[in-house]
Amino acid sequence: MSQVVVVGAGVIGLSCALTLSEGGYKVKVVAANFPTDPLSSKYTSSWAGAHYRPFPSLTDKDYEDAMLTRVTYDYFKKLSVEEPESTVKWVQGVDFVEEKGIYGVNSRGYYEGIDDMKIVPREQYPPGVAFGASYTTWVLNSPLYIQYLMRKLTFKYGVTFTRAELISLKQISQAYPGHIIVNATGMGLQWDGGYDGDCFPIRGQTLLVRVPQDCLYLNKTVTHQSKDGLWTFVIPRPHHGGVILGGTKQLDDYQSTPKEEDTNALIERAKILYPELFIEGQLDIRNVNVGFRSARNGGLKVELEKYPGNVSVVHAYGAGGMGYELSYGAAKKVEEIVKGIWPKSKL
Amino acid sequence: MSQVVVVGAGVIGLSCALTLSEGGYKVKVVAANFPTDPLSSKYTSSWAGAHYRPFPSLTDKDYEDAMLTRVTYDYFKKLSVEEPESTVKWVQGVDFVEEKGIYGVNSRGYYEGIDDMKIVPREQYPPGVAFGASYTTWVLNSPLYIQYLMRKLTFKYGVTFTRAELISLKQISQAYPGHIIVNATGMGLQWDGGYDGDCFPIRGQTLLVRVPQDCLYLNKTVTHQSKDGLWTFVIPRPHHGGVILGGTKQLDDYQSTPKEEDTNALIERAKILYPELFIEGQLDIRNVNVGFRSARNGGLKVELEKYPGNVSVVHAYGAGGMGYELSYGAAKKVEEIVKGIWPKSKL
């Protein structure tokens, strides 16, 4: 029996469960939190203002990850047509950058495989902007997307979901002997317990806002990267999900409740950059989101490791703020690795 | 200011909030439970295996309610095309009845306004069946539908949602002076507290099952009404929601947890009536649902009552097992009554 147990039910874990199910494997998911639970700071995938932004690659690893995001990009093209209930929708994406830096025509891995990618004419730049690019990109409603994945896994593929608070991967190998383990625990749960020392959380606070019914940001995502290192972005959430206004990237900050100063700073930036979000001079804030991106020095880790008893663990964690962008691509890579261990003959 | 407060956030309350918002009223919803809460026996709308079944009318009130269900039917036609994220989907509906009784060609309110309504040829009846009808009907994924309503109300219409455990309608009139109150509390919360004496819960237990990928009941809903008074039905839940196998109609039964004997009885009936649901001889049960239909002697109550201080309360409760079928129609009637009190000029 070719059985796989996926540990973790964030967007990476569920995507791995999906590619493996599609590949004919019998899959179980074990996790502490599920997409259908009430919102919790322990579970990151529900908070994401998920959209796709290409980035210039500085290293080979960057480039490799960029190509994984393209696998997701291509998959979402199919999904938005075949399964609109996934909430995936295509809109115009715009990036404005105040420090041009690595951005430009020769940037490696920036233009490849992205539809309608072009440099915005300089006369259309807002004040202070040194570089702008426009492209066709997907957005999705993150809490609905992961619930959709869970339903599809349940009812199409018969995947089972078991809740467990784990302290080590060893526990899993004991509870599921003979299974391949996919370690999609975000921060990298270790064999003997604890988390990957290269992993660290990056706090993000965003606002979920109601906008005027004719607001251009219901059909457009714009990211503004300031000289002082701040990122400000608007991302529509399809299926009447409002608009995400973000955000913060806070290292060594573990506060899971919203901070008023962050909210106020976001409102101030929005007044200048995105005045179209306001209704009668006010932002109609419907939720203040706080999530922790599970980042890793060196970026996403997707690789096979062997543990005592010849247990195969395929790691898939540390996606940081790129969980949705990497999700299907990383999961296809996980499936390839699993096939290398256990080629599955077609049923 | 033409302001309305809707009490209750089940499918009737949310539908009233929708028609009133569409009609230009400023709406607030106050409720103890919301569609996004974890499943609870206190909140019925999440459990429904919602589909549409026409019924012959015995009384004028039956006929009036039947016509309200047709309003919903027509509305859902539009919705399934314009907003597929509502999950509304059109499939073949079939009724098999062992005691013909009131069913037949002359039944009042049975055929009107239903697409493709026809009597099933006798040679296609399963054993014991005395009457069969086939028609085009909607199904929907009830937990997703009410969440969609809540999102649309929030982000399209700016409706606010406030959680409160109420003991009387008077409380609401004090908290929201000058508002029209819509009383969509299921069992009919009263002005001075308590519930409508004509209301009573009917326990329903159903099974949410995973079925083979080629199962005909992913695209068909069939209801089998036996001589002994039992109802057995299969209803697909669109958007990878599985299939509902039901059910029970238990009066004076307040057990909110699943009963093994009910589950076993359902499995036995399914073996005979719906063998196509089984996977390798087993039903793959993913949840056992228990909900309480808020029924009322005399059926749905939609009417205006005046209370001390000239407070207008529009009642909308007691839909029993027909909450989804009546929802939009009842809500349109509520909107008409509200317009009678407070005609709203277009903004």
XYZ file of C-alpha atoms in Angstrom:
694
model
C 0.000 0.000 0.000
C 1.381 3.382 -1.075
C 0.231 5.488 1.821
C 1.265 8.984 2.681
C 0.552 11.016 5.782
C 0.739 14.763 5.380
C 1.434 16.642 8.601
C -0.041 20.143 8.575
C -3.208 21.449 6.937
C -2.134 24.891 5.777
C -2.145 25.737 2.111
C 1.114 23.818 1.554
C -0.051 20.671 3.354
C -3.431 20.621 1.649
C -1.814 21.227 -1.745
C 0.557 18.304 -1.150
C -2.433 16.153 -0.179
C -4.051 17.223 -3.445
C -1.165 16.486 -5.823
C -0.550 13.149 -4.107
C -4.252 12.225 -4.335
C -4.269 13.262 -7.978
C -1.188 11.087 -8.408
C -3.054 8.054 -7.074
C -1.682 7.879 -3.544
C -3.828 7.125 -0.526
C -3.471 10.203 1.689
C -4.174 11.080 5.315
C -3.774 14.517 6.820
C -2.852 15.024 10.481
C -2.835 18.559 11.846
C -3.480 20.710 14.897
C -5.600 23.235 12.986
C -7.952 22.974 10.036
C -9.356 25.523 7.571
C -12.830 25.114 9.033
C -11.730 26.056 12.561
C -12.455 29.504 13.945
C -9.727 31.962 12.969
C -6.619 31.504 15.084
C -3.184 33.081 15.170
C -1.776 29.530 15.216
C -3.008 28.919 11.689
C -1.609 31.288 9.077
C -3.257 30.335 5.803
C -6.614 31.953 6.618
C -5.118 35.418 6.972
C -3.361 35.705 3.654
C -4.291 38.425 1.206
C -3.207 35.992 -1.431
C -2.135 37.261 -4.835
C 0.736 36.667 -7.179
C 3.717 38.960 -7.537
C 6.676 37.951 -9.658
C 10.083 38.886 -8.274
C 13.585 39.204 -9.741
C 15.830 36.295 -8.695
C 19.135 37.066 -6.995
C 20.205 33.463 -6.441
C 19.703 30.073 -8.075
C 17.415 29.137 -5.193
C 15.309 32.248 -5.835
C 15.066 31.234 -9.457
C 14.100 27.674 -8.559
C 11.356 28.974 -6.250
C 10.203 31.422 -8.934
C 9.745 28.506 -11.301
C 7.663 26.682 -8.657
C 5.422 29.741 -8.396
C 4.937 29.502 -12.182
C 3.652 25.935 -11.782
C 1.019 27.304 -9.403
C 0.300 30.156 -11.832
C -0.389 27.724 -14.675
C -2.451 25.439 -12.441
C -4.606 28.342 -11.265
C -5.342 29.251 -14.898
C -6.988 25.885 -15.328
C -8.646 25.975 -11.913
C -10.299 29.361 -12.349
C -12.095 28.017 -15.418
C -12.820 24.453 -14.351
C -13.583 25.049 -10.671
C -14.682 28.642 -10.088
C -15.648 27.598 -6.553
C -11.892 27.638 -5.851
C -12.399 31.461 -5.841
C -9.324 31.965 -8.071
C -9.804 35.015 -10.264
C -7.528 36.858 -12.736
C -6.996 40.585 -12.474
C -4.415 43.209 -13.302
C -1.440 43.276 -10.941
C 0.686 46.384 -10.536
C 3.949 46.886 -8.644
C 5.342 50.277 -7.816
C 8.860 50.411 -6.402
C 10.568 53.512 -4.986
C 14.073 52.017 -5.108
C 14.513 50.386 -8.491
C 17.363 48.151 -7.286
C 17.169 44.715 -8.873
C 13.980 45.431 -10.825
C 14.340 45.976 -14.544
C 14.326 44.432 -17.982
C 17.216 42.036 -17.366
C 16.000 40.712 -14.037
C 16.280 36.946 -14.013
C 13.059 35.046 -13.359
C 10.951 38.169 -13.317
C 9.268 38.138 -16.698
C 9.241 34.422 -17.505
C 5.865 32.774 -17.794
C 3.829 35.799 -16.677
C 1.048 37.049 -18.915
C 0.952 40.648 -20.142
C 4.084 41.560 -18.221
C 5.211 45.069 -19.080
C 6.916 48.091 -17.605
C 4.509 50.874 -16.679
C 5.305 54.092 -18.598
C 7.134 56.524 -16.350
C 4.464 59.226 -16.721
C 1.986 56.917 -14.936
C 4.154 56.539 -11.814
C 2.818 57.967 -8.554
C 5.164 60.443 -6.822
C 8.434 58.908 -5.641
C 8.183 55.748 -7.724
C 11.295 54.667 -9.664
C 9.965 51.528 -11.336
C 6.552 50.109 -12.141
C 5.419 46.856 -13.713
C 2.007 45.566 -14.735
C 0.965 41.966 -15.414
C -1.966 39.581 -15.256
C -2.208 37.860 -11.926
C -4.483 35.739 -9.808
C -6.152 36.645 -6.570
C -8.172 34.311 -4.373
C -10.196 34.308 -1.172
C -7.743 32.517 1.115
C -10.085 31.160 3.840
C -12.488 29.937 1.161
C -9.738 28.464 -1.005
C -8.339 26.240 1.746
C -11.845 25.138 2.750
C -12.466 24.251 -0.877
C -9.249 22.203 -0.912
C -10.335 20.359 2.223
C -13.779 19.553 0.760
C -12.287 18.379 -2.523
C -9.810 16.153 -0.679
C -12.586 14.765 1.508
C -15.297 14.098 -1.033
C -13.426 13.601 -4.284
C -10.388 11.725 -2.993
C -11.517 10.228 0.301
C -8.698 11.838 2.284
C -9.147 11.599 6.053
C -8.354 14.394 8.490
C -7.186 13.736 12.046
C -6.579 16.385 14.633
C -3.435 16.063 16.755
C -1.139 18.431 18.608
C 2.262 17.012 17.678
C 5.536 17.432 19.478
C 7.734 15.503 17.013
C 7.718 13.774 13.627
C 8.766 10.574 15.371
C 5.273 10.434 16.905
C 3.815 10.388 13.425
C 6.104 7.603 12.243
C 5.007 5.537 15.248
C 1.320 6.214 14.691
C 1.526 5.593 10.929
C 4.137 2.866 10.400
C 5.127 2.258 6.789
C 3.848 5.617 5.607
C 5.819 8.258 3.804
C 5.590 11.481 5.852
C 5.178 14.887 4.244
C 6.266 17.533 6.723
C 4.204 20.617 5.902
C 4.309 22.136 9.368
C 5.188 25.674 8.366
C 8.009 26.181 10.838
C 9.511 22.721 10.245
C 8.643 20.326 13.062
C 11.715 18.139 13.702
C 12.104 14.376 14.057
C 12.957 14.566 17.777
C 10.792 17.579 18.424
C 11.207 21.328 18.235
C 11.312 23.355 15.049
C 13.838 23.996 12.307
C 16.388 26.484 13.670
C 16.400 28.280 10.325
C 12.694 29.051 10.597
C 11.239 32.199 12.110
C 7.838 33.909 12.060
C 7.252 37.252 10.360
C 4.267 39.058 11.805
C 1.796 40.508 9.339
C -1.100 42.804 10.189
C -3.644 43.702 7.528
C -7.098 45.239 7.385
C -10.101 43.610 5.760
C -12.167 46.490 4.434
C -15.447 47.097 2.693
C -14.981 49.393 -0.285
C -17.321 51.346 -2.582
C -19.101 49.060 -5.058
C -17.354 50.749 -7.990
C -13.880 50.695 -6.380
C -11.170 49.832 -8.896
C -9.457 47.651 -6.296
C -12.232 45.085 -6.549
C -10.555 44.123 -9.833
C -6.932 45.083 -9.397
C -4.109 44.389 -6.974
C -1.461 47.056 -6.431
C 1.684 46.787 -4.317
C 3.664 49.842 -3.331
C 7.180 49.254 -2.041
C 8.510 52.359 -0.314
C 12.072 53.606 0.127
C 11.820 53.109 3.879
C 11.185 49.383 3.362
C 7.423 49.504 3.946
C 5.101 47.480 1.713
C 1.570 48.669 1.162
C -0.814 46.615 -0.906
C -4.471 46.159 -1.796
C -5.794 42.745 -2.763
C -9.431 41.989 -3.553
C -10.893 38.822 -2.063
C -13.233 37.296 -4.647
C -16.741 36.011 -3.835
C -17.806 39.053 -1.833
C -14.771 38.841 0.447
C -13.908 42.538 0.624
C -10.431 43.951 0.064
C -7.246 43.292 2.032
C -5.196 46.391 2.819
C -1.737 45.556 4.091
C 0.571 45.286 5.589
C 3.397 44.833 7.982
C 6.468 42.581 7.942
C 7.593 42.415 11.553
C 10.483 40.238 12.675
C 10.859 39.183 16.314
C 7.324 40.325 16.978
C 5.030 37.700 18.467
C 1.957 39.772 19.296
C -1.011 37.825 17.967
C -3.555 40.534 18.706
C -3.989 43.596 16.459
C -1.975 46.712 17.239
C -3.698 50.044 16.997
C -0.520 51.796 15.841
C -0.204 49.371 12.924
C -3.830 49.926 11.984
C -3.433 53.693 12.122
C -0.220 53.596 10.083
C -1.984 51.515 7.413
C -4.876 53.959 7.280
C -2.448 56.864 6.864
C -0.589 55.152 4.022
C -3.885 54.230 2.343
C -5.049 57.861 2.461
C -2.115 58.759 0.230
C -1.745 55.651 -1.916
C -5.269 54.236 -2.168
C -7.852 56.964 -1.469
C -10.409 55.064 -3.578
C -10.850 52.586 -0.710
C -12.563 55.139 1.517
C -16.340 55.441 1.909
C -17.426 58.957 2.828
C -13.940 59.710 4.106
C -13.742 56.614 6.281
C -12.223 53.170 5.906
C -14.960 50.639 6.688
C -12.759 48.112 8.495
C -14.481 44.763 8.974
C -11.598 42.857 10.516
C -8.024 43.427 11.619
C -6.012 40.373 10.609
C -2.847 39.204 12.302
C -0.942 36.257 10.881
C 2.573 34.877 11.180
C 4.376 33.965 7.967
C 6.510 30.880 8.531
C 9.746 32.072 6.957
C 13.062 30.290 6.671
C 16.640 31.383 6.045
C 17.300 29.980 2.593
C 13.625 30.009 1.644
C 11.248 27.108 1.105
C 12.648 23.710 1.998
C 11.400 20.861 -0.189
C 13.589 17.785 0.175
C 13.731 14.177 1.222
C 15.331 13.118 4.483
C 15.670 9.628 5.886
C 15.170 8.956 9.575
C 15.734 5.927 11.863
C 13.792 2.850 10.718
C 14.204 3.913 7.082
C 11.367 6.403 7.449
C 11.091 8.768 4.489
C 10.174 12.336 5.318
C 9.578 14.823 2.526
C 9.918 18.299 3.987
C 7.783 21.086 2.571
C 7.915 24.137 4.809
C 9.281 27.623 5.277
C 7.363 29.289 2.440
C 7.214 32.591 4.335
C 4.887 35.068 2.683
C 4.731 32.987 -0.490
C 2.615 30.068 0.691
C -0.152 30.447 -1.872
C 2.236 31.391 -4.689
C 4.400 28.347 -4.091
C 1.637 25.983 -3.019
C 0.844 23.884 -6.063
C 4.391 24.082 -7.463
C 5.924 22.935 -4.193
C 3.319 20.185 -3.950
C 4.152 18.927 -7.457
C 7.796 18.750 -6.399
C 6.785 16.809 -3.290
C 4.812 14.419 -5.488
C 7.878 13.881 -7.697
C 9.983 13.029 -4.650
C 7.329 10.612 -3.357
C 7.196 8.963 -6.779
C 10.969 8.523 -6.559
C 10.529 6.543 -3.341
C 7.353 4.731 -4.265
C 6.386 4.737 -7.931
C 2.669 4.207 -7.990
C 1.269 2.038 -10.743
C -2.005 3.363 -12.097
C -4.972 1.790 -10.331
C -33.530 57.176 8.530
C -35.181 53.962 7.327
C -33.409 51.483 9.515
C -34.248 47.870 10.084
C -32.840 45.423 12.582
C -33.174 41.764 11.689
C -33.086 39.423 14.664
C -31.731 35.996 13.769
C -29.086 35.011 11.226
C -30.470 31.756 9.877
C -31.399 31.461 6.241
C -34.654 33.379 6.784
C -33.026 36.245 8.690
C -30.165 36.601 6.217
C -32.582 36.480 3.280
C -34.674 39.240 4.872
C -31.500 41.278 5.372
C -30.756 40.728 1.680
C -34.126 41.756 0.234
C -34.239 44.779 2.524
C -30.704 45.804 1.528
C -31.606 45.320 -2.129
C -34.651 47.476 -1.447
C -32.456 50.322 -0.185
C -32.915 49.940 3.565
C -30.063 50.284 6.033
C -29.934 46.913 7.795
C -28.373 45.528 10.956
C -28.442 41.894 12.000
C -28.456 40.842 15.650
C -28.196 37.133 16.447
C -26.856 34.587 18.883
C -25.324 32.411 16.167
C -23.756 33.143 12.804
C -23.065 31.007 9.725
C -19.329 31.267 10.320
C -19.539 29.800 13.836
C -18.548 26.195 14.493
C -21.487 23.861 13.844
C -23.961 23.937 16.704
C -27.300 22.311 17.408
C -28.585 25.791 18.312
C -28.244 26.934 14.722
C -30.283 24.951 12.223
C -29.486 26.393 8.817
C -26.072 24.736 8.540
C -27.494 21.231 8.737
C -30.016 21.396 5.942
C -29.766 19.081 2.978
C -31.425 21.862 1.072
C -33.315 21.081 -2.119
C -36.662 21.972 -3.565
C -39.685 19.695 -3.534
C -43.082 20.956 -4.682
C -46.058 19.767 -2.637
C -49.801 19.601 -3.229
C -51.678 22.263 -1.250
C -54.500 21.202 1.083
C -55.317 24.672 2.400
C -55.152 28.261 1.219
C -52.207 28.795 3.558
C -50.383 25.845 1.958
C -51.018 27.401 -1.419
C -49.792 30.792 -0.281
C -46.587 29.229 1.070
C -46.185 27.229 -2.152
C -46.269 30.477 -4.094
C -43.566 31.923 -1.807
C -41.389 28.901 -2.569
C -41.843 29.714 -6.285
C -40.429 33.188 -5.678
C -37.318 31.540 -4.252
C -37.285 29.095 -7.176
C -37.249 31.929 -9.707
C -34.674 33.896 -7.740
C -32.353 30.887 -7.578
C -32.533 30.540 -11.376
C -30.988 33.959 -11.696
C -28.551 33.411 -8.839
C -27.117 30.148 -10.160
C -26.100 31.953 -13.352
C -25.075 35.341 -11.978
C -23.449 34.234 -8.733
C -22.299 30.613 -8.967
C -20.474 31.151 -5.661
C -23.945 30.936 -4.074
C -23.521 27.164 -4.747
C -27.064 26.940 -6.201
C -27.188 24.241 -8.869
C -30.026 22.742 -10.944
C -30.555 19.002 -11.111
C -33.308 16.482 -11.667
C -35.599 16.014 -8.684
C -37.627 12.849 -8.218
C -40.324 12.019 -5.671
C -41.533 8.502 -5.043
C -44.603 8.084 -2.845
C -45.954 4.787 -1.525
C -49.362 6.233 -0.552
C -50.610 8.300 -3.464
C -53.021 10.299 -1.272
C -53.170 13.927 -2.323
C -50.575 13.567 -5.065
C -51.818 13.572 -8.622
C -52.627 15.609 -11.681
C -55.242 17.817 -10.050
C -53.221 18.680 -6.974
C -53.413 22.396 -6.326
C -50.094 24.247 -6.176
C -48.105 21.187 -7.132
C -47.290 21.748 -10.794
C -47.415 25.544 -11.043
C -44.182 27.272 -11.903
C -41.986 24.176 -11.776
C -39.865 23.309 -14.796
C -40.132 19.929 -16.511
C -42.723 18.679 -14.046
C -44.081 15.305 -15.097
C -45.413 12.075 -13.711
C -42.886 9.243 -13.829
C -44.200 6.320 -15.942
C -45.470 3.552 -13.707
C -43.014 0.988 -15.102
C -40.139 3.047 -13.658
C -41.463 2.932 -10.073
C -39.410 1.061 -7.498
C -41.302 -1.708 -5.623
C -44.167 -0.420 -3.458
C -44.358 3.008 -5.061
C -47.832 4.310 -6.015
C -46.887 7.697 -7.470
C -43.769 9.284 -8.864
C -43.001 12.766 -10.182
C -39.932 14.245 -11.794
C -39.019 17.928 -12.172
C -36.097 20.314 -12.402
C -35.019 21.537 -9.012
C -32.260 23.363 -7.231
C -29.851 22.031 -4.673
C -27.315 24.053 -2.731
C -24.570 23.622 -0.154
C -26.341 25.019 2.894
C -23.374 26.000 5.125
C -21.675 27.647 2.155
C -24.850 29.367 0.976
C -25.485 31.131 4.278
C -21.824 32.148 4.536
C -22.093 33.577 1.037
C -25.194 35.541 2.102
C -23.332 36.921 5.101
C -20.340 37.994 2.971
C -22.572 39.614 0.368
C -24.486 41.487 3.079
C -21.224 42.600 4.685
C -19.217 43.693 1.685
C -21.828 44.622 -0.895
C -24.409 46.231 1.366
C -22.467 47.238 4.473
C -24.744 45.298 6.829
C -23.364 44.988 10.361
C -23.602 41.870 12.491
C -23.837 41.976 16.264
C -23.848 38.955 18.517
C -26.367 38.909 21.369
C -28.180 36.252 23.363
C -31.678 37.713 23.534
C -34.435 36.983 25.985
C -37.119 39.204 24.456
C -37.915 41.415 21.460
C -38.442 44.306 23.857
C -34.682 44.281 24.486
C -34.113 44.872 20.795
C -36.578 47.751 20.637
C -34.738 49.373 23.549
C -31.309 48.868 22.011
C -32.420 50.024 18.547
C -35.034 52.743 19.083
C -36.886 53.837 15.971
C -35.978 50.725 14.021
C -38.366 48.319 12.391
C -37.705 44.859 13.821
C -37.764 41.725 11.693
C -38.256 38.726 13.934
C -36.515 35.830 12.192
C -35.789 33.830 15.312
C -36.946 30.441 14.045
C -39.109 29.537 17.023
C -40.630 33.020 17.343
C -39.066 34.992 20.175
C -41.842 37.007 21.868
C -42.082 40.662 22.871
C -41.977 39.915 26.602
C -39.763 36.866 26.249
C -40.274 33.187 25.618
C -41.203 31.658 22.302
C -44.343 31.385 20.190
C -46.514 28.672 21.759
C -47.395 27.385 18.298
C -43.745 26.632 17.529
C -42.028 23.341 18.156
C -38.779 21.721 17.020
C -38.675 18.674 14.749
C -35.462 16.735 15.121
C -33.688 15.705 11.950
C -30.727 13.368 11.713
C -28.923 12.921 8.406
C -25.643 11.491 7.187
C -23.103 13.400 5.136
C -21.481 10.780 2.941
C -18.742 10.501 0.373
C -19.973 8.673 -2.705
C -18.304 7.115 -5.759
C -17.149 9.761 -8.247
C -19.594 8.506 -10.879
C -22.564 8.262 -8.468
C -25.802 9.427 -10.082
C -26.782 11.168 -6.846
C -24.107 13.792 -7.397
C -26.526 15.197 -9.988
C -29.940 14.111 -8.808
C -32.067 14.383 -5.695
C -34.555 11.617 -4.905
C -37.061 11.520 -2.066
C -38.806 8.313 -1.091
C -41.876 8.635 1.103
C -42.787 5.279 2.621
C -46.162 3.906 3.737
C -44.966 3.863 7.344
C -44.418 7.635 7.237
C -40.632 7.508 6.855
C -38.911 9.891 4.449
C -35.650 8.852 2.861
C -33.800 11.236 0.595
C -30.479 11.885 -1.088
C -29.371 15.437 -1.835
C -26.035 16.364 -3.378
C -24.177 19.306 -1.843
C -22.529 21.237 -4.667
C -18.903 22.447 -4.576
C -17.433 19.160 -3.361
C -19.792 18.984 -0.403
C -20.657 15.280 -0.563
C -24.196 13.896 -0.437
C -26.775 14.206 2.323
C -28.634 10.973 3.118
C -31.640 11.533 5.307
C -33.510 11.539 7.338
C -35.648 11.599 10.401
C -38.607 13.765 11.458
C -38.807 13.376 15.205
C -41.286 15.310 17.304
C -40.750 15.826 21.034
C -37.176 14.673 20.644
C -34.552 17.081 21.919
C -31.388 14.983 21.631
C -28.790 17.164 19.932
C -26.189 14.414 19.628
C -26.380 11.720 16.909
C -28.199 8.481 17.690
C -26.643 5.250 16.535
C -30.044 3.641 15.953
C -31.028 6.463 13.596
C -27.755 6.121 11.716
C -28.180 2.370 11.388
C -31.795 2.710 10.242
C -30.710 5.188 7.565
C -27.974 2.846 6.354
C -30.477 -0.016 6.113
C -32.958 2.056 4.099
C -30.170 3.281 1.823
C -29.081 -0.301 1.114
C -32.476 -0.924 -0.438
C -33.307 2.480 -1.947
C -29.932 3.980 -2.841
C -27.311 1.219 -3.209
C -25.303 3.453 -5.585
C -24.135 5.497 -2.571
C -21.976 2.680 -1.251
C -18.215 2.388 -1.827
C -16.993 -1.214 -1.731
C -20.091 -2.212 0.218
C -19.689 0.545 2.821
C -21.184 3.956 3.337
C -18.299 6.397 3.787
C -19.940 8.589 6.438
C -18.083 11.865 6.966
C -20.458 13.462 9.434
C -23.653 12.682 11.298
C -25.812 15.812 11.277
C -28.438 16.655 13.855
C -30.593 19.727 13.389
C -33.891 20.993 14.739
C -36.416 22.334 12.250
C -38.293 25.253 13.754
C -41.848 24.243 12.874
C -45.092 25.996 13.681
C -48.747 24.939 13.789
C -50.196 26.810 10.851
C -46.864 27.006 9.036
C -44.650 29.983 8.366
C -45.723 33.198 10.071
C -45.016 36.353 8.087
C -46.973 39.293 9.425
C -46.795 42.712 10.993
C -47.527 43.243 14.667
C -47.441 46.494 16.602
C -46.031 46.624 20.119
C -45.974 49.269 22.881
C -44.340 52.502 21.775
C -45.630 51.977 18.238
C -42.828 49.520 17.524
C -43.336 47.632 14.283
C -42.295 44.001 14.304
C -42.451 41.962 11.126
C -42.482 38.301 12.104
C -40.813 35.794 9.804
C -40.445 32.454 11.525
C -41.712 28.900 11.804
C -40.587 27.708 8.374
C -40.045 24.174 9.651
C -38.235 21.999 7.134
C -38.817 24.526 4.361
C -36.438 27.282 5.417
C -34.399 27.344 2.218
C -37.417 26.791 -0.032
C -39.316 29.670 1.522
C -36.327 31.894 2.200
C -36.269 34.437 -0.596
C -40.040 34.380 -1.092
C -40.715 34.994 2.578
C -38.089 37.730 2.580
C -39.726 39.474 -0.379
C -42.998 39.414 1.549
C -41.223 40.903 4.570
C -39.796 43.623 2.336
C -43.312 44.417 1.064
C -44.579 44.778 4.614
C -41.646 47.024 5.552
C -42.337 49.169 2.492
C -45.925 49.478 3.695
C -44.681 50.975 6.953
C -41.807 52.981 5.565
C -41.777 53.541 1.831
C -38.169 54.144 0.934
C -37.420 56.708 -1.705
C -34.506 55.725 -3.885
C -31.239 57.142 -2.609
